Amino acid sequence: MKIKFIFFLMSLAVCWVSPSALANQDRVNTQDATSMKEGQPVTWKATLGTYQDSVTKDTSTDVNLRGSTKDTRFWFGYYQEPTNFKQSRLGAERAMDLASYGKLIYSLQVASGGFVGGSLTWDGKQDNVEGLSPLLGWGRTNAKPYVNLNFDPNDSVLWGGTYSQRQIGQISLFQIFDDRFNTGQRVTHLVWRGSMPNSVSLVVDAFHRSGASEAGDARVSGNGLATTLEMRDYFVRVAYDQKANYTQANITRLALGFRF
């Protein structure tokens, strides 16, 4: 009951901040899923991540705790760089079932430093139904400083689609592009999710990035690959990200986590 009340207050905040909102990290399912445990009202997932910068040689750290119920996710995170920049964040996400039209996902993120952001995403995929389905989304923030750990534009439009087939798994092709700050930022993702024997699953996210850090700056482009291996209640994610945040830096990411 307390969890539902907290989420209700956050949902009111979404309506006040902008007409539509969803947490930027969860606009599409490109990471490991948080499966519900039978007989357990909330399933928790803890993640520790490191981010190695090729230019500064600095290593940043991130700690994240996420809870999931049947149709709601909520999370708490803390990020810190060696330069003493640090940021705490809080978010919640809820999915609305649209029956044969898939689901509508809305949520909110807030962070220290005054950041507020979110978006609204329509995922046309129906549970346990194979074939093609659309993905559409829109995101907005109040333009305050924020560390997006996926390095995709926050104020942006998302469009694409998903193909699901039992033998090959799920394939998603989508693009996220800036529609507010005239940076030309655009990221194209190709994601495959598949299951293997012994409760092992794999998520592979290949992506291409292009655009400028700020309007008028020189454009850059780069590629990246993120792979997540799930083994029962444990998972590991390794990623290499060229021109992260549209700079000359290449970021190597490593994350370890478990569910309980």
CSV table of C-alpha atoms in Angstrom, one decimal:
chain,number,residue,atom,x,y,z
A,1,MET,CA,0.0,0.0,0.0
A,2,LYS,CA,2.8,2.4,0.8
A,3,ILE,CA,4.5,1.7,-2.5
A,4,LYS,CA,1.3,2.4,-4.4
A,5,PHE,CA,0.8,5.7,-2.5
A,6,ILE,CA,4.4,6.8,-3.3
A,7,PHE,CA,3.9,6.0,-6.9
A,8,PHE,CA,0.6,7.9,-7.0
A,9,LEU,CA,2.4,11.0,-5.7
A,10,MET,CA,5.1,10.7,-8.3
A,11,SER,CA,2.5,10.2,-11.1
A,12,LEU,CA,0.9,13.5,-10.0
A,13,ALA,CA,4.3,15.1,-10.4
A,14,VAL,CA,4.6,13.8,-13.9
A,15,CYS,CA,1.4,15.5,-14.9
A,16,TRP,CA,2.6,18.7,-13.4
A,17,VAL,CA,6.0,18.7,-15.0
A,18,SER,CA,4.9,18.0,-18.6
A,19,PRO,CA,2.1,16.4,-20.6
A,20,SER,CA,3.9,13.1,-20.8
A,21,ALA,CA,6.9,11.4,-19.0
A,22,LEU,CA,8.9,8.2,-18.7
A,23,ALA,CA,12.3,7.4,-17.2
A,24,ASN,CA,15.0,7.8,-19.9
A,25,GLN,CA,16.8,4.6,-18.9
A,26,ASP,CA,13.7,2.5,-19.6
A,27,ARG,CA,12.2,3.9,-22.8
A,28,VAL,CA,12.9,0.5,-24.4
A,29,ASN,CA,13.9,-2.8,-22.9
A,30,THR,CA,17.6,-3.0,-23.9
A,31,GLN,CA,19.0,-4.3,-20.6
A,32,ASP,CA,18.3,-7.4,-18.4
A,33,ALA,CA,14.7,-8.0,-17.3
A,34,THR,CA,13.7,-8.1,-13.7
A,35,SER,CA,11.6,-11.2,-13.5
A,36,MET,CA,9.1,-11.5,-10.7
A,37,LYS,CA,9.7,-14.2,-8.1
A,38,GLU,CA,6.7,-16.4,-7.3
A,39,GLY,CA,5.0,-15.4,-4.1
A,40,GLN,CA,7.1,-12.3,-3.6
A,41,PRO,CA,5.3,-8.9,-3.9
A,42,VAL,CA,8.5,-7.0,-4.8
A,43,THR,CA,11.5,-8.4,-6.6
A,44,TRP,CA,14.7,-6.4,-6.0
A,45,LYS,CA,17.8,-6.0,-8.2
A,46,ALA,CA,21.1,-4.4,-7.1
A,47,THR,CA,23.7,-3.3,-9.6
A,48,LEU,CA,27.2,-1.9,-9.2
A,49,GLY,CA,28.7,-0.3,-12.4
A,50,THR,CA,32.0,1.3,-13.4
A,51,TYR,CA,32.7,3.6,-16.3
A,52,GLN,CA,36.3,4.0,-17.7
A,53,ASP,CA,37.0,7.2,-19.7
A,54,SER,CA,39.6,6.8,-22.5
A,55,VAL,CA,40.6,10.5,-22.4
A,56,THR,CA,40.8,11.4,-18.7
A,57,LYS,CA,41.6,7.8,-17.7
A,58,ASP,CA,39.2,8.3,-14.8
A,59,THR,CA,36.9,5.6,-13.5
A,60,SER,CA,33.4,6.6,-12.3
A,61,THR,CA,31.1,4.4,-10.3
A,62,ASP,CA,27.4,3.9,-10.0
A,63,VAL,CA,25.2,2.0,-7.6
A,64,ASN,CA,21.6,1.2,-8.3
A,65,LEU,CA,18.8,-0.5,-6.5
A,66,ARG,CA,15.6,-1.4,-8.4
A,67,GLY,CA,12.3,-2.9,-7.2
A,68,SER,CA,9.7,-4.4,-9.5
A,69,THR,CA,6.1,-5.4,-8.9
A,70,LYS,CA,3.7,-6.8,-11.5
A,71,ASP,CA,3.3,-3.5,-13.4
A,72,THR,CA,5.5,-1.0,-11.6
A,73,ARG,CA,9.3,-0.3,-11.3
A,74,PHE,CA,11.0,2.1,-9.0
A,75,TRP,CA,14.7,2.7,-8.4
A,76,PHE,CA,17.3,4.6,-6.4
A,77,GLY,CA,20.8,5.4,-7.8
A,78,TYR,CA,24.0,7.2,-6.9
A,79,TYR,CA,26.7,8.2,-9.4
A,80,GLN,CA,30.2,9.7,-8.7
A,81,GLU,CA,33.2,10.8,-10.7
A,82,PRO,CA,36.8,11.2,-9.4
A,83,THR,CA,36.4,15.0,-10.1
A,84,ASN,CA,33.9,15.0,-7.2
A,85,PHE,CA,30.9,15.4,-9.4
A,86,LYS,CA,28.2,13.3,-7.9
A,87,GLN,CA,24.4,12.8,-8.4
A,88,SER,CA,21.7,10.9,-6.6
A,89,ARG,CA,18.6,9.9,-8.6
A,90,LEU,CA,15.1,8.5,-8.0
A,91,GLY,CA,12.7,7.1,-10.5
A,92,ALA,CA,9.5,5.2,-11.0
A,93,GLU,CA,7.8,3.6,-14.0
A,94,ARG,CA,4.3,2.2,-14.6
A,95,ALA,CA,2.9,0.2,-17.6
A,96,MET,CA,-0.7,0.6,-18.6
A,97,ASP,CA,-2.2,-2.4,-20.4
A,98,LEU,CA,-3.9,-1.5,-23.7
A,99,ALA,CA,-5.1,-5.0,-24.5
A,100,SER,CA,-4.5,-5.8,-28.2
A,101,TYR,CA,-2.7,-2.5,-28.6
A,102,GLY,CA,0.2,-3.4,-26.4
A,103,LYS,CA,1.0,-1.1,-23.4
A,104,LEU,CA,1.6,2.6,-22.6
A,105,ILE,CA,4.6,3.2,-20.3
A,106,TYR,CA,5.0,6.4,-18.3
A,107,SER,CA,7.3,7.4,-15.5
A,108,LEU,CA,9.4,10.1,-13.9
A,109,GLN,CA,13.0,10.6,-12.9
A,110,VAL,CA,14.3,13.2,-10.5
A,111,ALA,CA,17.9,13.8,-9.4
A,112,SER,CA,20.0,16.0,-7.2
A,113,GLY,CA,20.9,19.4,-8.7
A,114,GLY,CA,17.3,20.1,-9.5
A,115,PHE,CA,16.8,17.7,-12.5
A,116,VAL,CA,13.4,16.5,-13.5
A,117,GLY,CA,12.7,14.4,-16.6
A,118,GLY,CA,10.6,11.8,-18.2
A,119,SER,CA,8.8,10.6,-21.3
A,120,LEU,CA,5.9,8.6,-22.6
A,121,THR,CA,6.4,5.4,-24.7
A,122,TRP,CA,3.9,3.2,-26.5
A,123,ASP,CA,5.1,-0.4,-26.9
A,124,GLY,CA,2.8,-2.1,-29.3
A,125,LYS,CA,4.0,-5.6,-28.4
A,126,GLN,CA,1.4,-7.9,-26.8
A,127,ASP,CA,2.6,-10.5,-24.2
A,128,ASN,CA,3.1,-14.0,-25.7
A,129,VAL,CA,2.3,-12.8,-29.2
A,130,GLU,CA,4.8,-13.2,-32.0
A,131,GLY,CA,5.4,-10.9,-35.0
A,132,LEU,CA,6.1,-7.2,-35.6
A,133,SER,CA,5.1,-4.4,-33.2
A,134,PRO,CA,5.8,-0.7,-33.1
A,135,LEU,CA,7.7,1.5,-30.7
A,136,LEU,CA,7.0,5.2,-30.3
A,137,GLY,CA,8.2,7.6,-27.6
A,138,TRP,CA,8.8,11.2,-26.6
A,139,GLY,CA,11.0,12.6,-23.8
A,140,ARG,CA,11.4,15.9,-22.0
A,141,THR,CA,13.5,17.3,-19.1
A,142,ASN,CA,13.9,20.7,-17.4
A,143,ALA,CA,17.5,20.9,-19.0
A,144,LYS,CA,19.3,20.7,-15.6
A,145,PRO,CA,22.6,18.7,-15.5
A,146,TYR,CA,21.9,14.9,-15.5
A,147,VAL,CA,24.1,11.8,-16.0
A,148,ASN,CA,22.3,9.5,-18.4
A,149,LEU,CA,24.0,6.2,-18.1
A,150,ASN,CA,22.8,5.0,-21.5
A,151,PHE,CA,24.2,8.1,-23.2
A,152,ASP,CA,21.1,8.6,-25.4
A,153,PRO,CA,19.5,12.1,-25.8
A,154,ASN,CA,17.0,12.8,-23.0
A,155,ASP,CA,14.9,15.4,-24.9
A,156,SER,CA,14.1,13.4,-27.9
A,157,VAL,CA,11.7,11.3,-30.0
A,158,LEU,CA,11.9,7.5,-30.2
A,159,TRP,CA,10.6,5.4,-33.1
A,160,GLY,CA,11.2,1.9,-34.2
A,161,GLY,CA,9.8,-1.6,-33.9
A,162,THR,CA,10.2,-5.1,-32.5
A,163,TYR,CA,10.0,-8.5,-34.0
A,164,SER,CA,9.4,-11.5,-31.7
A,165,GLN,CA,9.6,-15.2,-32.6
A,166,ARG,CA,10.0,-18.1,-30.2
A,167,GLN,CA,12.9,-19.7,-32.0
A,168,ILE,CA,15.0,-16.6,-32.5
A,169,GLY,CA,14.0,-14.5,-29.6
A,170,GLN,CA,13.2,-10.8,-29.8
A,171,ILE,CA,14.8,-8.2,-32.1
A,172,SER,CA,14.3,-4.5,-31.7
A,173,LEU,CA,15.4,-1.8,-34.1
A,174,PHE,CA,14.8,1.8,-33.0
A,175,GLN,CA,16.2,5.3,-33.1
A,176,ILE,CA,16.4,8.1,-30.6
A,177,PHE,CA,17.0,11.6,-31.8
A,178,ASP,CA,17.2,15.1,-30.3
A,179,ASP,CA,14.1,17.2,-31.2
A,180,ARG,CA,14.7,20.2,-28.9
A,181,PHE,CA,18.3,21.6,-28.8
A,182,ASN,CA,19.4,21.4,-32.5
A,183,THR,CA,22.4,19.2,-31.8
A,184,GLY,CA,21.6,16.6,-34.4
A,185,GLN,CA,22.1,13.9,-31.8
A,186,ARG,CA,20.9,10.6,-33.1
A,187,VAL,CA,21.4,7.0,-31.8
A,188,THR,CA,20.3,3.9,-33.7
A,189,HIS,CA,20.0,0.7,-31.7
A,190,LEU,CA,19.7,-2.9,-32.9
A,191,VAL,CA,19.0,-5.2,-29.9
A,192,TRP,CA,18.6,-8.9,-29.7
A,193,ARG,CA,17.3,-10.8,-26.7
A,194,GLY,CA,17.4,-14.6,-26.5
A,195,SER,CA,17.1,-17.4,-24.0
A,196,MET,CA,19.4,-20.4,-23.6
A,197,PRO,CA,19.3,-23.6,-21.6
A,198,ASN,CA,19.8,-23.7,-17.8
A,199,SER,CA,18.0,-20.4,-17.2
A,200,VAL,CA,20.6,-18.4,-19.1
A,201,SER,CA,19.7,-15.4,-21.3
A,202,LEU,CA,21.6,-13.0,-23.4
A,203,VAL,CA,21.0,-9.4,-24.5
A,204,VAL,CA,23.1,-7.8,-27.3
A,205,ASP,CA,22.7,-4.1,-28.1
A,206,ALA,CA,24.7,-2.7,-31.1
A,207,PHE,CA,24.3,1.0,-31.7
A,208,HIS,CA,25.6,3.9,-33.8
A,209,ARG,CA,25.8,7.5,-32.6
A,210,SER,CA,26.1,10.8,-34.5
A,211,GLY,CA,25.7,14.5,-33.6
A,212,ALA,CA,27.2,17.3,-31.6
A,213,SER,CA,27.5,17.9,-27.9
A,214,GLU,CA,26.0,21.4,-28.2
A,215,ALA,CA,24.3,23.2,-31.1
A,216,GLY,CA,27.1,24.6,-33.4
A,217,ASP,CA,29.8,22.3,-32.1
A,218,ALA,CA,31.6,19.9,-34.4
A,219,ARG,CA,29.7,16.7,-35.1
A,220,VAL,CA,31.1,13.3,-34.1
A,221,SER,CA,30.1,9.7,-34.8
A,222,GLY,CA,30.9,6.4,-33.2
A,223,ASN,CA,29.7,2.9,-32.7
A,224,GLY,CA,29.1,0.8,-29.6
A,225,LEU,CA,28.2,-2.7,-28.3
A,226,ALA,CA,26.7,-3.7,-25.0
A,227,THR,CA,26.3,-7.3,-23.9
A,228,THR,CA,24.4,-8.6,-20.9
A,229,LEU,CA,24.6,-12.2,-19.7
A,230,GLU,CA,22.0,-13.3,-17.2
A,231,MET,CA,22.4,-16.5,-15.1
A,232,ARG,CA,19.4,-17.2,-12.9
A,233,ASP,CA,19.6,-14.4,-10.2
A,234,TYR,CA,22.9,-12.9,-11.4
A,235,PHE,CA,24.0,-10.9,-14.4
A,236,VAL,CA,27.0,-9.1,-15.9
A,237,ARG,CA,27.0,-6.4,-18.5
A,238,VAL,CA,30.0,-5.2,-20.6
A,239,ALA,CA,29.8,-2.3,-23.0
A,240,TYR,CA,32.1,-0.3,-25.2
A,241,ASP,CA,30.8,3.2,-26.2
A,242,GLN,CA,32.6,5.3,-28.8
A,243,LYS,CA,32.3,9.1,-28.7
A,244,ALA,CA,30.2,8.9,-25.5
A,245,ASN,CA,28.1,12.0,-24.8
A,246,TYR,CA,29.3,13.2,-28.3
A,247,THR,CA,32.8,13.9,-27.1
A,248,GLN,CA,36.2,12.4,-28.0
A,249,ALA,CA,35.9,10.0,-25.0
A,250,ASN,CA,35.3,6.3,-25.4
A,251,ILE,CA,33.7,4.7,-22.4
A,252,THR,CA,34.1,1.1,-21.2
A,253,ARG,CA,31.3,0.0,-18.9
A,254,LEU,CA,31.2,-3.0,-16.6
A,255,ALA,CA,28.2,-3.8,-14.4
A,256,LEU,CA,27.6,-6.7,-12.0
A,257,GLY,CA,24.3,-7.4,-10.2
A,258,PHE,CA,22.0,-9.8,-8.6
A,259,ARG,CA,18.3,-10.2,-7.8
A,260,PHE,CA,16.8,-11.0,-4.4
